mmCIF file with all atom_site columns, C-alpha atoms in Angstrom:
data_model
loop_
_atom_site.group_PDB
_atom_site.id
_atom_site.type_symbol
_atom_site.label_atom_id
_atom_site.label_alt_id
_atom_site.label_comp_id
_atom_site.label_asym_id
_atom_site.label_entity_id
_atom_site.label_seq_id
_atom_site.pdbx_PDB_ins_code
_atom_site.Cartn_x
_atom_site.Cartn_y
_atom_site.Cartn_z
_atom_site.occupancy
_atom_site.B_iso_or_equiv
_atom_site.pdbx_formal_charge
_atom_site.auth_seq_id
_atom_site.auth_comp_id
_atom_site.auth_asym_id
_atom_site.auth_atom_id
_atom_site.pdbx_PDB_model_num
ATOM 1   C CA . UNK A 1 1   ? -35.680 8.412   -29.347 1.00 37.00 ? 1   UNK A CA 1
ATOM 2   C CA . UNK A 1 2   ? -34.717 10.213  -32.193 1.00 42.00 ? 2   UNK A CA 1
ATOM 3   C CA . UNK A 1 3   ? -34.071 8.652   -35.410 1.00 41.00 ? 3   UNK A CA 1
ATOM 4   C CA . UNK A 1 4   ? -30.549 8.759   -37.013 1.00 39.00 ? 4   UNK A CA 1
ATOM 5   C CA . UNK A 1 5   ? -30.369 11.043  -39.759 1.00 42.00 ? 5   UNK A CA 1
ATOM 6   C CA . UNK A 1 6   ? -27.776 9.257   -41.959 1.00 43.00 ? 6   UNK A CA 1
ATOM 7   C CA . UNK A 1 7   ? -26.653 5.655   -40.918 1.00 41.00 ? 7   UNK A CA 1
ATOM 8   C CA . UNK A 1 8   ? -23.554 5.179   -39.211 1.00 39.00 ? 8   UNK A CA 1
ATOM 9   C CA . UNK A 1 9   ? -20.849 3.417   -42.608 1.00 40.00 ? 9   UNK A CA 1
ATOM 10  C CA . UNK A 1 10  ? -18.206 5.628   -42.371 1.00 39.00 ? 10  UNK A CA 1
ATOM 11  C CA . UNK A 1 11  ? -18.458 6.297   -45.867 1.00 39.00 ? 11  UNK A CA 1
ATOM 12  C CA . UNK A 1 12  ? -19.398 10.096  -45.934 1.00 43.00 ? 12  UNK A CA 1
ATOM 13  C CA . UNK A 1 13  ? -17.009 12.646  -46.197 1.00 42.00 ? 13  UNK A CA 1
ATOM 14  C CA . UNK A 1 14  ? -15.941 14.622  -43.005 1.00 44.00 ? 14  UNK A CA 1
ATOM 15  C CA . UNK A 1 15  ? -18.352 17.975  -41.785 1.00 45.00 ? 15  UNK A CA 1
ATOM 16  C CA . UNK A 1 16  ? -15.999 20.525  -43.315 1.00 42.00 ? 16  UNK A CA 1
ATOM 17  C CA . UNK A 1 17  ? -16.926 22.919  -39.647 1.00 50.00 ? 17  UNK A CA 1
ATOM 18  C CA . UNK A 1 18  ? -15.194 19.533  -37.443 1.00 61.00 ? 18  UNK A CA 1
ATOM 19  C CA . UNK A 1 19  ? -18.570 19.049  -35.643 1.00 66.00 ? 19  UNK A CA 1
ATOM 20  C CA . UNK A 1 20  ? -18.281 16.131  -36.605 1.00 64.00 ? 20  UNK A CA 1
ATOM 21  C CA . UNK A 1 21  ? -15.162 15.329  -34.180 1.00 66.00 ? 21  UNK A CA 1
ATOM 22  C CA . UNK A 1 22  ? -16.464 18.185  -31.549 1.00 74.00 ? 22  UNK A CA 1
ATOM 23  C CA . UNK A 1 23  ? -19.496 15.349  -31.734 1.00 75.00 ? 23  UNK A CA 1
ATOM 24  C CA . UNK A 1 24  ? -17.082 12.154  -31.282 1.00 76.00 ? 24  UNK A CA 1
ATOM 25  C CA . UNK A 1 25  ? -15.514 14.050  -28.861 1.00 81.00 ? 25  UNK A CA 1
ATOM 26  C CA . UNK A 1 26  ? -18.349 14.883  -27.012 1.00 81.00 ? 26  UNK A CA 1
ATOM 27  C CA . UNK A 1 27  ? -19.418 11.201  -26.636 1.00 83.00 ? 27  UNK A CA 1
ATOM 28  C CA . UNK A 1 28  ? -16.158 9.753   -25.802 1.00 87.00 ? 28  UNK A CA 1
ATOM 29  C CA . UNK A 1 29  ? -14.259 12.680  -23.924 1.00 87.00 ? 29  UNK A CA 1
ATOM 30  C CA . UNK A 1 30  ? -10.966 14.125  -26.098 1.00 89.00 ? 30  UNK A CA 1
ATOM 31  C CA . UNK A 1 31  ? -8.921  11.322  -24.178 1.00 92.00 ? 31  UNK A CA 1
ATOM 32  C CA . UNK A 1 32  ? -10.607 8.581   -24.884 1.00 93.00 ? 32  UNK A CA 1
ATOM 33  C CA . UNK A 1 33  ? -11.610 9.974   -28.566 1.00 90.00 ? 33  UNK A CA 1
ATOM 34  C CA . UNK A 1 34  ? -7.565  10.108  -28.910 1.00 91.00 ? 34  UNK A CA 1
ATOM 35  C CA . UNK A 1 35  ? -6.988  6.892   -27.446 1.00 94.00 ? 35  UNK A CA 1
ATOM 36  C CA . UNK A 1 36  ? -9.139  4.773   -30.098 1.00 93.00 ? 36  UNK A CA 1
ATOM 37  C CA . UNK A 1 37  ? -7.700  6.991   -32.919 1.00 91.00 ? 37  UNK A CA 1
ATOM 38  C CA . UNK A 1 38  ? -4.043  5.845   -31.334 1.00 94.00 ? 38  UNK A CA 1
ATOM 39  C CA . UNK A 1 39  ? -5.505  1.680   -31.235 1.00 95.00 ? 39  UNK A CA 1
ATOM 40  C CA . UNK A 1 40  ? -5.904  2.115   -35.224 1.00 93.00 ? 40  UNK A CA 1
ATOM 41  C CA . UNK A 1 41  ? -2.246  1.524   -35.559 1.00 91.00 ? 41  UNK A CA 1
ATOM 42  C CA . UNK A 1 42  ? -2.050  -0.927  -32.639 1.00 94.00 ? 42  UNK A CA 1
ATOM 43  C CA . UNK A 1 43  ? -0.634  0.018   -29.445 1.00 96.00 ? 43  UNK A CA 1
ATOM 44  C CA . UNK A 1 44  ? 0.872   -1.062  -26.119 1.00 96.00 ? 44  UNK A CA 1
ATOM 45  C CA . UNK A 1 45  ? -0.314  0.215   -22.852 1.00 95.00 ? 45  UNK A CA 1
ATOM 46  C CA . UNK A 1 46  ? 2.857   1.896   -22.238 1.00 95.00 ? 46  UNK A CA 1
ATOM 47  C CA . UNK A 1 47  ? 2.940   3.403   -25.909 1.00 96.00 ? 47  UNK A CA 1
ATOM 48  C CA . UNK A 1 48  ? -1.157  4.480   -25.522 1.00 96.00 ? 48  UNK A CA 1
ATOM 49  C CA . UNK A 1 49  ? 0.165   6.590   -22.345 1.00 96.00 ? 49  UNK A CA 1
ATOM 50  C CA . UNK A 1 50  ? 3.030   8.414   -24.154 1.00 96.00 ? 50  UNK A CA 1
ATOM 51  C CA . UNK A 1 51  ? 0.589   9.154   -26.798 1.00 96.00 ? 51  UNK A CA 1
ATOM 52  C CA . UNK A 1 52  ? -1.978  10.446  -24.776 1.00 95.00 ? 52  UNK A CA 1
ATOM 53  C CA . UNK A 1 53  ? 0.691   12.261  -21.956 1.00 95.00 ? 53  UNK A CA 1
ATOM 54  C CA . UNK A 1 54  ? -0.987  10.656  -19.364 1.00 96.00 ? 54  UNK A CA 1
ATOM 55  C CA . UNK A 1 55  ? -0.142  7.461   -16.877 1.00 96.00 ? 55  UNK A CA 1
ATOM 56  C CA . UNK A 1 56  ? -0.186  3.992   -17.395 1.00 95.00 ? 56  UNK A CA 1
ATOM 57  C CA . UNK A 1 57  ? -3.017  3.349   -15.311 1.00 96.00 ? 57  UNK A CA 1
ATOM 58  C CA . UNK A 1 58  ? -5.150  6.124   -16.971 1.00 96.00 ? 58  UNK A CA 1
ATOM 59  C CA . UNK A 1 59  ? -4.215  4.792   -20.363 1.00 96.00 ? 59  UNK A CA 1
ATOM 60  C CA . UNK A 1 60  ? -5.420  1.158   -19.039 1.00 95.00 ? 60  UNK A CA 1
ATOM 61  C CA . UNK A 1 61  ? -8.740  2.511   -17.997 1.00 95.00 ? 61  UNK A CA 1
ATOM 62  C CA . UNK A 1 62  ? -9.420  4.321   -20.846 1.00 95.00 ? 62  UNK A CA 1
ATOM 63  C CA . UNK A 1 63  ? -8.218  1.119   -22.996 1.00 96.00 ? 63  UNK A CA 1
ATOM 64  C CA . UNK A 1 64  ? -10.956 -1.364  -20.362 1.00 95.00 ? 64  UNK A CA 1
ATOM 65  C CA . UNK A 1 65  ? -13.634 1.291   -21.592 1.00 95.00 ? 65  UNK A CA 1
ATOM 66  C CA . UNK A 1 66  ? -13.152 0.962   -25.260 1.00 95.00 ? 66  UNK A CA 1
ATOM 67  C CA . UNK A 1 67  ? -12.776 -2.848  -25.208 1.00 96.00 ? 67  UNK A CA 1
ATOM 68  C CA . UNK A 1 68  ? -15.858 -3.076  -22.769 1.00 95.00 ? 68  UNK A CA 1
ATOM 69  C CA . UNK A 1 69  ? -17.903 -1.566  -25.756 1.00 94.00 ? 69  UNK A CA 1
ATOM 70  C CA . UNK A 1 70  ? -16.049 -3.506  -28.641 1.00 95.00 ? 70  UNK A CA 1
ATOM 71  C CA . UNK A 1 71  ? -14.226 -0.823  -29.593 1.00 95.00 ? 71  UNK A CA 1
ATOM 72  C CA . UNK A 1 72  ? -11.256 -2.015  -29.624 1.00 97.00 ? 72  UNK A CA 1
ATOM 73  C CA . UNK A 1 73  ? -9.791  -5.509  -28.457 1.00 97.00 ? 73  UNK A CA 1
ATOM 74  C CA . UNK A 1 74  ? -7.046  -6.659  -26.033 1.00 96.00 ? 74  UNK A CA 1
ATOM 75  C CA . UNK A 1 75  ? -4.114  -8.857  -26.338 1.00 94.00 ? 75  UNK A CA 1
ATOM 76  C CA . UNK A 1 76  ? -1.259  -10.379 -24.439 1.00 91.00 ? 76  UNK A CA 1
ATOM 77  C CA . UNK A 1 77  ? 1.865   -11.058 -25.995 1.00 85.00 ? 77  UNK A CA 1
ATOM 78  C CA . UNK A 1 78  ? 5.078   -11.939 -23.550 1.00 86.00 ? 78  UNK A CA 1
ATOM 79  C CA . UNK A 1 79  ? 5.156   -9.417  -21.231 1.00 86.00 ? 79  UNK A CA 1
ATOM 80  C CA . UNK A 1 80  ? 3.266   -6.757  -23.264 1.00 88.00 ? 80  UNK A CA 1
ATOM 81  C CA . UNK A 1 81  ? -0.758  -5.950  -23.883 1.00 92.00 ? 81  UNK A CA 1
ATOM 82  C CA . UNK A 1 82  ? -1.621  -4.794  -27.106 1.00 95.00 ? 82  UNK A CA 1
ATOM 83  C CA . UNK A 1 83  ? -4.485  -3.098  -28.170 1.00 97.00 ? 83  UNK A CA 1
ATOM 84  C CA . UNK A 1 84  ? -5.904  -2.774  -31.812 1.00 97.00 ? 84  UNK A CA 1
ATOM 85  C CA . UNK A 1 85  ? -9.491  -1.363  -32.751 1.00 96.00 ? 85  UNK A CA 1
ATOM 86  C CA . UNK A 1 86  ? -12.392 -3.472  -33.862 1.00 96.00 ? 86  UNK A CA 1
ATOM 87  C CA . UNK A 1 87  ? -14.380 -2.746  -36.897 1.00 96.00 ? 87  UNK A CA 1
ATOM 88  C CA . UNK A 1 88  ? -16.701 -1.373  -34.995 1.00 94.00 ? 88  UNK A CA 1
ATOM 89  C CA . UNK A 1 89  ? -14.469 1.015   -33.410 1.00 94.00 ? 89  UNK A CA 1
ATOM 90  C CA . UNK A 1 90  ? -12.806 1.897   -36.890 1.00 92.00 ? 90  UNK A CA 1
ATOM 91  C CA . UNK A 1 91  ? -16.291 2.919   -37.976 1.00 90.00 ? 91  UNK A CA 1
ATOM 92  C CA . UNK A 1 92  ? -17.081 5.190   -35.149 1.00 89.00 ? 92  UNK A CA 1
ATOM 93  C CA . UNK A 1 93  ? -13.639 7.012   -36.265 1.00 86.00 ? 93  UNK A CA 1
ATOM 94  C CA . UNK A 1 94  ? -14.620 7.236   -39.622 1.00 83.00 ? 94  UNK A CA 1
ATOM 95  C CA . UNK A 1 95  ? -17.622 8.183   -39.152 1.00 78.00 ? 95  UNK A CA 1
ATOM 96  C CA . UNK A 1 96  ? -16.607 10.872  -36.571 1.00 65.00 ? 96  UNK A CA 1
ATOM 97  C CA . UNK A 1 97  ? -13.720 11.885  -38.596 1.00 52.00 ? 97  UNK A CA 1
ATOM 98  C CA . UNK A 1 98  ? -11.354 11.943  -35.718 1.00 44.00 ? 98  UNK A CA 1
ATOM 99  C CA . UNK A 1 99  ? -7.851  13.579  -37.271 1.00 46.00 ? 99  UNK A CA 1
ATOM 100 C CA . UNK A 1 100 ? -4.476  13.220  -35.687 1.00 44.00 ? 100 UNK A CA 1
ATOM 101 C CA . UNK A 1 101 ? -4.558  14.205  -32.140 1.00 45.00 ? 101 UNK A CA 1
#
């Protein structure tokens, strides 16, 4: 296993070439990539699938795979689910550099 060659604190400045979001990208998928940048300023289900242009139920699945690994977490409030990201996830965007999408 290879060794990481910086550790992962969010604190260095973006690649200035955007490999760095090519890379987040790459280990997410663009949707999903998108959909944890969107959960930094709190979202609903229905607001993560106008974001993204894509259905409700997409939206929801890509929102179970990002709270399944901590990204983000889920809440219910009335009728609505929100979704807001985790320090964890808020690293991994930092780190990756992800920029509006």
């Amino acid at each position: 296993m290879p060794a990481l060659r910086r550790p992962l604190t969010g604190t260095e400045p973006a690649e200035a070439d955007g490999s760095a979001v090519r890379n987040l990208e790459s280990l997410l998928g663009r949707t999903r990539a998108a959909a944890l940048h969107v959960t930094a300023e709190g979202c609903t289900t229905s607001e993560l699938a106008r974001r993204l242009n894509v259905t409700a139920a997409a939206a929801s699945q890509h929102a179970t795979v990002l709270r399944n690994t901590d990204l983000i977490t889920t809440s219910r409030r009335g009728g609505s689910v929100l979704h807001f990201i985790t320090p964890l996830g808020l690293a991994l965007l930092r780190t990756g550099a992800l920029t509006e999408p």
